[in-house]
Amino acid sequence: MTSKTKVLKVDPRGGDWAAVEEAARLLGEGGLVAFPTETVYGVAANLLHRGAMERLTRLKERPAQKHFSIHVAAKADAEKYAVDIAPRAYKVIDRFWPGPLTVVLPAPQDKSVGLRMPSHEVALALLSEVDFPVVAPSANRTGRPAPRDAAGVIGELDGLVDLVLDAGRTSLGMESTVMDCRRLPFEVLREGALKKEEVKKVADAKTVLFVCTGNSCRSVMAEYLLRKKMMAMGREDVDVLSAGTFALFGMGPTRETLRLIGQAAGLDASGHKALKVTPDLLKAADLIFAMERRHLEEVLRLCPSVKERAHLLLAYAGLDGSGADIADPIGKSEEFYRMSFLRIEEAVQKIGEKL
């Protein structure tokens, strides 16, 4: 029996994307397109097209007050639709996108929006092809199982959608997990392909970021000292990171830093690799501690929105009576290194009690 809905096969490994381009054109004209994600097949519609949204609402038998989630092609797209995104929401997005997690975020005018970035190649290709928001609930009637292949879509929605992109069977077969990230503590509204405990563990952990210049000495010392402090306190809900404003990615700590961390803290930092400070790293941090004023200025230049949670380390710890900066020990004597380490250690002990 010939289906009423057009079906186009697409190789998810790439190649001829003509079918994806046709799907994007249809969406722009107000059509409904079923497409694969890593979870199940969804029905895509142009959120800005009234006719398309009316068709989708009837198809899904969805109450008008219950909104559809928007699917995006990049993590940065979250800022197109959401406002006042919490640091831990950025962290959750960074950890689980692309993937089977829908996050609910604050939106303009005191509203909310659900966002998801699927990990399927065809889905991302389609979403990258359009310049309007796309909503995509599962391709099934209410109360019916969500389909994992094109045949399942046709069995459910033949004649009700305009096109099906057939890229074979989906890998997971379960709908996305949904987490409300509007206020702490974040709440899992629906457990799906990701287990509630896995997502909550990431969402509930506070992230502390230390910043220096090269991420090879001062910020590394602070990172490992705070890790030790958290272990001694039995705290597993704090993630500790460090980065540099001019770090060379992958460079290891200085010899003196490794020695001090090993001898004084009893920790092995030889596996540490330098990270460069980025806006994404800053947005995901609950607290940011800079070693010098110039580092703090660079942090705020890169990401002005973190102003309320970015501090000079010594000032935050109340130890800035003799100056707020911890000078760079690179090229200095072993005694200078040791004194820098001791100042950082004292500051870390104090802030550790505040976390």
Short mmCIF file of C-alpha atoms in Angstrom, two decimals:
data_model
loop_
_atom_site.label_atom_id
_atom_site.label_comp_id
_atom_site.label_asym_id
_atom_site.label_seq_id
_atom_site.Cartn_x
_atom_site.Cartn_y
_atom_site.Cartn_z
CA MET A 1 0.00 0.00 0.00
CA THR A 2 1.41 3.39 -1.01
CA SER A 3 1.68 5.93 1.78
CA LYS A 4 0.05 9.34 1.48
CA THR A 5 3.09 10.97 3.11
CA LYS A 6 6.29 11.37 1.13
CA VAL A 7 9.25 9.38 2.49
CA LEU A 8 12.87 10.25 1.64
CA LYS A 9 15.78 8.11 2.74
CA VAL A 10 18.79 9.91 4.24
CA ASP A 11 22.17 8.43 5.11
CA PRO A 12 23.05 9.78 8.59
CA ARG A 13 26.73 9.40 7.76
CA GLY A 14 26.39 12.29 5.32
CA GLY A 15 26.66 12.66 1.59
CA ASP A 16 23.58 13.81 -0.32
CA TRP A 17 21.64 16.22 1.90
CA ALA A 18 19.08 17.15 -0.78
CA ALA A 19 16.33 15.50 1.26
CA VAL A 20 17.25 17.62 4.28
CA GLU A 21 17.15 20.76 2.14
CA GLU A 22 13.69 19.80 0.88
CA ALA A 23 12.55 19.21 4.47
CA ALA A 24 13.83 22.65 5.49
CA ARG A 25 11.96 24.27 2.60
CA LEU A 26 8.75 22.49 3.58
CA LEU A 27 9.10 23.66 7.18
CA GLY A 28 9.52 27.24 6.00
CA GLU A 29 6.29 26.93 4.01
CA GLY A 30 4.37 25.61 7.01
CA GLY A 31 4.69 21.88 6.41
CA LEU A 32 5.14 19.15 9.02
CA VAL A 33 8.24 16.96 8.74
CA ALA A 34 8.95 13.79 10.69
CA PHE A 35 12.67 13.26 11.33
CA PRO A 36 14.91 11.03 13.46
CA THR A 37 16.66 11.93 16.69
CA GLU A 38 18.77 9.61 18.83
CA THR A 39 15.68 8.96 20.99
CA VAL A 40 12.60 8.61 18.76
CA TYR A 41 11.23 10.19 15.58
CA GLY A 42 9.78 13.67 16.05
CA VAL A 43 7.43 15.93 14.09
CA ALA A 44 9.02 19.25 13.22
CA ALA A 45 7.06 22.46 12.71
CA ASN A 46 7.96 26.11 12.23
CA LEU A 47 7.04 27.82 15.50
CA LEU A 48 6.51 31.12 13.66
CA HIS A 49 4.02 29.65 11.16
CA ARG A 50 0.49 29.82 12.57
CA GLY A 51 -0.96 27.22 10.22
CA ALA A 52 1.81 24.72 10.98
CA MET A 53 1.35 25.13 14.72
CA GLU A 54 -2.42 24.70 14.44
CA ARG A 55 -1.91 21.46 12.50
CA LEU A 56 0.64 20.18 15.00
CA THR A 57 -1.58 21.03 17.97
CA ARG A 58 -4.50 19.11 16.43
CA LEU A 59 -2.27 16.17 15.53
CA LYS A 60 -0.86 15.92 19.06
CA GLU A 61 -4.19 16.76 20.74
CA ARG A 62 -2.20 19.19 22.87
CA PRO A 63 -3.93 21.77 25.12
CA ALA A 64 -3.16 25.33 24.06
CA GLN A 65 -1.46 26.13 27.38
CA LYS A 66 0.99 23.22 27.04
CA HIS A 67 3.86 24.36 24.86
CA PHE A 68 6.14 22.35 22.59
CA SER A 69 9.91 22.27 23.15
CA ILE A 70 12.20 24.00 20.68
CA HIS A 71 14.98 21.94 19.11
CA VAL A 72 18.30 23.70 18.47
CA ALA A 73 21.43 22.97 16.45
CA ALA A 74 24.04 24.43 18.84
CA LYS A 75 24.53 24.96 22.58
CA ALA A 76 24.84 28.70 22.06
CA ASP A 77 21.31 28.76 20.62
CA ALA A 78 19.93 28.48 24.16
CA GLU A 79 20.58 32.22 24.55
CA LYS A 80 18.32 32.97 21.57
CA TYR A 81 15.28 31.81 23.49
CA ALA A 82 16.11 31.89 27.21
CA VAL A 83 17.12 34.62 29.66
CA ASP A 84 18.82 34.66 33.06
CA ILE A 85 20.28 31.20 32.52
CA ALA A 86 21.75 29.87 35.77
CA PRO A 87 25.40 28.75 35.86
CA ARG A 88 24.40 25.17 36.62
CA ALA A 89 22.01 25.19 33.66
CA TYR A 90 24.98 26.04 31.44
CA LYS A 91 26.87 23.19 33.08
CA VAL A 92 24.03 20.73 32.44
CA ILE A 93 23.80 21.88 28.82
CA ASP A 94 27.55 21.55 28.36
CA ARG A 95 27.54 18.03 29.84
CA PHE A 96 24.47 16.54 28.15
CA TRP A 97 24.08 18.39 24.83
CA PRO A 98 23.90 17.20 22.18
CA GLY A 99 21.87 14.41 23.71
CA PRO A 100 18.57 13.23 25.15
CA LEU A 101 17.95 16.03 27.63
CA THR A 102 15.32 18.76 27.40
CA VAL A 103 15.94 21.72 29.71
CA VAL A 104 13.23 24.13 30.83
CA LEU A 105 14.63 27.66 31.13
CA PRO A 106 13.32 31.15 31.91
CA ALA A 107 12.12 33.04 28.83
CA PRO A 108 11.30 36.72 28.25
CA GLN A 109 8.12 38.21 29.79
CA ASP A 110 8.18 35.81 32.76
CA LYS A 111 7.55 32.81 30.53
CA SER A 112 9.47 29.55 30.18
CA VAL A 113 10.82 27.55 27.27
CA GLY A 114 11.87 23.92 26.79
CA LEU A 115 15.00 23.41 24.70
CA ARG A 116 16.75 20.34 23.36
CA MET A 117 19.77 19.73 21.14
CA PRO A 118 19.54 16.21 19.66
CA SER A 119 22.68 14.26 18.82
CA HIS A 120 21.44 12.66 15.58
CA GLU A 121 23.31 13.81 12.45
CA VAL A 122 20.14 14.21 10.34
CA ALA A 123 18.36 16.17 13.07
CA LEU A 124 21.28 18.56 13.46
CA ALA A 125 21.59 18.97 9.69
CA LEU A 126 17.91 19.89 9.42
CA LEU A 127 18.00 22.31 12.35
CA SER A 128 21.14 23.94 10.96
CA GLU A 129 19.42 24.46 7.61
CA VAL A 130 16.63 26.74 8.92
CA ASP A 131 16.64 30.26 10.36
CA PHE A 132 13.48 29.98 12.46
CA PRO A 133 12.64 28.13 15.69
CA VAL A 134 11.59 24.50 15.23
CA VAL A 135 9.41 22.59 17.68
CA ALA A 136 9.45 18.81 17.51
CA PRO A 137 7.31 16.60 19.76
CA SER A 138 7.41 12.83 19.25
CA ALA A 139 5.78 11.54 16.04
CA ASN A 140 2.85 9.75 17.63
CA ARG A 141 -0.71 10.30 18.76
CA THR A 142 -1.26 11.01 22.45
CA GLY A 143 -1.12 7.80 24.45
CA ARG A 144 0.55 5.83 21.69
CA PRO A 145 4.21 4.63 21.66
CA ALA A 146 6.68 6.99 20.04
CA PRO A 147 8.03 5.48 16.78
CA ARG A 148 11.67 4.48 16.35
CA ASP A 149 11.63 4.22 12.55
CA ALA A 150 9.95 5.69 9.47
CA ALA A 151 7.55 2.77 9.16
CA GLY A 152 6.30 3.50 12.67
CA VAL A 153 5.73 7.15 11.73
CA ILE A 154 3.75 6.18 8.63
CA GLY A 155 1.73 3.70 10.68
CA GLU A 156 0.78 6.51 13.06
CA LEU A 157 0.65 9.64 10.97
CA ASP A 158 0.29 8.73 7.28
CA GLY A 159 -1.27 11.66 5.49
CA LEU A 160 -1.00 13.89 8.57
CA VAL A 161 2.62 14.94 7.99
CA ASP A 162 4.05 16.08 4.67
CA LEU A 163 7.41 14.35 4.71
CA VAL A 164 9.35 11.71 6.62
CA LEU A 165 13.14 11.71 6.60
CA ASP A 166 14.01 8.03 6.87
CA ALA A 167 17.45 7.52 8.42
CA GLY A 168 16.79 4.08 9.86
CA ARG A 169 16.04 3.04 13.41
CA THR A 170 16.81 5.36 16.31
CA SER A 171 19.43 4.21 18.80
CA LEU A 172 17.74 4.82 22.15
CA GLY A 173 14.01 4.31 21.70
CA MET A 174 13.08 6.39 24.76
CA GLU A 175 12.01 10.01 24.87
CA SER A 176 14.31 12.66 26.33
CA THR A 177 14.64 13.33 30.02
CA VAL A 178 13.18 16.71 30.99
CA MET A 179 14.77 18.90 33.67
CA ASP A 180 13.40 22.17 35.04
CA CYS A 181 16.43 24.48 35.28
CA ARG A 182 14.62 27.67 36.22
CA ARG A 183 15.46 27.63 39.93
CA LEU A 184 17.60 25.65 42.37
CA PRO A 185 17.44 22.82 43.11
CA PHE A 186 16.75 21.72 39.54
CA GLU A 187 13.96 19.16 39.21
CA VAL A 188 13.62 16.25 36.79
CA LEU A 189 10.10 16.50 35.41
CA ARG A 190 10.32 13.37 33.29
CA GLU A 191 12.84 10.57 33.39
CA GLY A 192 13.63 9.31 29.93
CA ALA A 193 16.77 8.15 28.17
CA LEU A 194 18.95 9.73 30.89
CA LYS A 195 18.56 8.50 34.44
CA LYS A 196 17.36 11.05 37.00
CA GLU A 197 20.32 10.38 39.29
CA GLU A 198 22.85 10.97 36.50
CA VAL A 199 21.44 14.37 35.59
CA LYS A 200 20.85 15.47 39.18
CA LYS A 201 24.43 14.65 40.17
CA VAL A 202 25.72 17.13 37.61
CA ALA A 203 23.03 19.73 38.28
CA ASP A 204 23.39 19.70 42.07
CA ALA A 205 27.18 20.16 42.14
CA LYS A 206 28.60 23.65 42.65
CA THR A 207 31.43 24.58 40.27
CA VAL A 208 34.41 26.63 41.48
CA LEU A 209 36.83 28.01 38.87
CA PHE A 210 40.30 29.42 39.64
CA VAL A 211 41.92 31.72 37.07
CA CYS A 212 45.51 32.82 36.57
CA THR A 213 47.59 33.54 33.46
CA GLY A 214 48.94 30.28 32.07
CA ASN A 215 47.08 27.73 34.23
CA SER A 216 50.41 26.14 35.07
CA CYS A 217 51.05 27.30 38.65
CA ARG A 218 48.80 29.50 40.85
CA SER A 219 45.37 28.37 39.66
CA VAL A 220 46.56 24.74 39.61
CA MET A 221 47.72 25.04 43.23
CA ALA A 222 44.33 26.46 44.22
CA GLU A 223 42.43 23.77 42.31
CA TYR A 224 44.23 20.87 43.96
CA LEU A 225 44.21 22.45 47.41
CA LEU A 226 40.44 22.97 47.25
CA ARG A 227 39.97 19.42 45.98
CA LYS A 228 41.87 18.18 49.02
CA LYS A 229 39.78 20.40 51.30
CA MET A 230 36.54 19.08 49.82
CA MET A 231 37.70 15.47 50.20
CA ALA A 232 38.60 16.10 53.85
CA MET A 233 35.12 17.53 54.43
CA GLY A 234 33.44 14.61 52.68
CA ARG A 235 32.00 16.97 50.05
CA GLU A 236 31.17 15.35 46.71
CA ASP A 237 28.95 18.19 45.54
CA VAL A 238 31.69 20.61 44.48
CA ASP A 239 33.45 20.49 41.10
CA VAL A 240 36.79 22.31 41.05
CA LEU A 241 38.43 23.59 37.86
CA SER A 242 41.20 25.98 36.87
CA ALA A 243 42.06 27.86 33.68
CA GLY A 244 44.30 30.62 32.36
CA THR A 245 43.66 33.84 30.50
CA PHE A 246 46.59 33.09 28.18
CA ALA A 247 46.97 29.36 28.67
CA LEU A 248 48.50 27.10 26.03
CA PHE A 249 46.02 24.25 25.78
CA GLY A 250 47.43 20.96 27.07
CA MET A 251 50.54 22.35 28.76
CA GLY A 252 51.36 20.77 32.11
CA PRO A 253 52.12 22.45 35.47
CA THR A 254 55.57 23.80 36.26
CA ARG A 255 58.03 21.54 38.07
CA GLU A 256 57.85 23.69 41.21
CA THR A 257 54.04 23.53 41.22
CA LEU A 258 54.05 19.74 40.97
CA ARG A 259 56.56 19.52 43.81
CA LEU A 260 54.60 21.80 46.14
CA ILE A 261 51.27 20.10 45.44
CA GLY A 262 52.88 16.71 45.97
CA GLN A 263 54.86 17.56 49.13
CA ALA A 264 52.42 19.89 50.89
CA ALA A 265 49.08 18.54 49.70
CA GLY A 266 49.99 14.91 49.03
CA LEU A 267 48.33 15.06 45.61
CA ASP A 268 49.57 14.19 42.13
CA ALA A 269 48.90 16.97 39.62
CA SER A 270 51.03 15.52 36.84
CA GLY A 271 47.96 14.71 34.77
CA HIS A 272 46.73 18.31 34.76
CA LYS A 273 46.52 19.95 31.33
CA ALA A 274 46.11 23.68 30.92
CA LEU A 275 42.74 25.13 29.89
CA LYS A 276 42.11 28.56 28.40
CA VAL A 277 39.39 30.69 29.96
CA THR A 278 36.33 30.86 27.69
CA PRO A 279 32.88 32.44 28.05
CA ASP A 280 31.31 28.98 28.22
CA LEU A 281 33.62 27.97 31.08
CA LEU A 282 32.81 31.16 32.96
CA LYS A 283 29.04 30.91 32.48
CA ALA A 284 29.02 27.40 33.96
CA ALA A 285 30.89 28.39 37.15
CA ASP A 286 29.08 29.26 40.38
CA LEU A 287 32.17 31.00 41.80
CA ILE A 288 35.20 32.36 39.95
CA PHE A 289 38.40 33.30 41.78
CA ALA A 290 41.10 35.34 40.03
CA MET A 291 44.69 35.53 41.27
CA GLU A 292 45.26 39.12 40.11
CA ARG A 293 43.14 42.14 39.26
CA ARG A 294 44.15 41.87 35.60
CA HIS A 295 42.76 38.32 35.51
CA LEU A 296 39.47 39.53 36.97
CA GLU A 297 39.30 42.30 34.37
CA GLU A 298 39.85 39.78 31.57
CA VAL A 299 37.16 37.51 33.01
CA LEU A 300 34.66 40.37 33.02
CA ARG A 301 35.68 41.45 29.53
CA LEU A 302 35.02 37.95 28.22
CA CYS A 303 31.77 37.50 30.11
CA PRO A 304 30.29 40.57 31.83
CA SER A 305 27.30 38.55 33.09
CA VAL A 306 29.48 36.79 35.73
CA LYS A 307 30.27 40.02 37.57
CA GLU A 308 28.36 39.04 40.73
CA ARG A 309 30.17 35.72 41.12
CA ALA A 310 33.73 36.64 40.04
CA HIS A 311 36.15 37.70 42.78
CA LEU A 312 39.79 38.23 43.63
CA LEU A 313 40.81 35.17 45.65
CA LEU A 314 42.49 37.02 48.52
CA ALA A 315 39.72 39.62 48.75
CA TYR A 316 36.97 37.01 48.95
CA ALA A 317 38.92 35.17 51.66
CA GLY A 318 39.46 38.41 53.61
CA LEU A 319 43.24 38.22 53.24
CA ASP A 320 43.88 41.28 51.08
CA GLY A 321 45.27 43.51 53.81
CA SER A 322 48.73 43.41 52.23
CA GLY A 323 47.48 43.52 48.65
CA ALA A 324 44.80 41.78 46.61
CA ASP A 325 47.06 40.18 43.99
CA ILE A 326 48.99 36.93 44.22
CA ALA A 327 52.04 37.62 42.05
CA ASP A 328 53.12 35.23 39.32
CA PRO A 329 55.95 32.98 40.65
CA ILE A 330 57.11 31.91 37.16
CA GLY A 331 60.85 32.59 36.90
CA LYS A 332 61.12 33.40 40.60
CA SER A 333 62.97 31.56 43.39
CA GLU A 334 61.78 28.42 45.14
CA GLU A 335 61.10 30.52 48.24
CA PHE A 336 58.86 32.85 46.19
CA TYR A 337 56.96 29.79 44.91
CA ARG A 338 56.59 28.50 48.44
CA MET A 339 55.25 31.82 49.73
CA SER A 340 52.75 32.01 46.85
CA PHE A 341 51.64 28.48 47.65
CA LEU A 342 51.14 29.31 51.34
CA ARG A 343 49.06 32.42 50.54
CA ILE A 344 46.87 30.40 48.19
CA GLU A 345 46.56 27.61 50.75
CA GLU A 346 45.40 30.00 53.46
CA ALA A 347 42.82 31.56 51.11
CA VAL A 348 41.55 28.17 49.95
CA GLN A 349 41.09 26.98 53.52
CA LYS A 350 38.91 30.01 54.22
CA ILE A 351 36.76 29.85 51.11
CA GLY A 352 36.38 26.08 51.54
CA GLU A 353 34.50 26.76 54.76
CA LYS A 354 32.10 29.08 52.93
CA LEU A 355 31.08 26.70 50.16
#
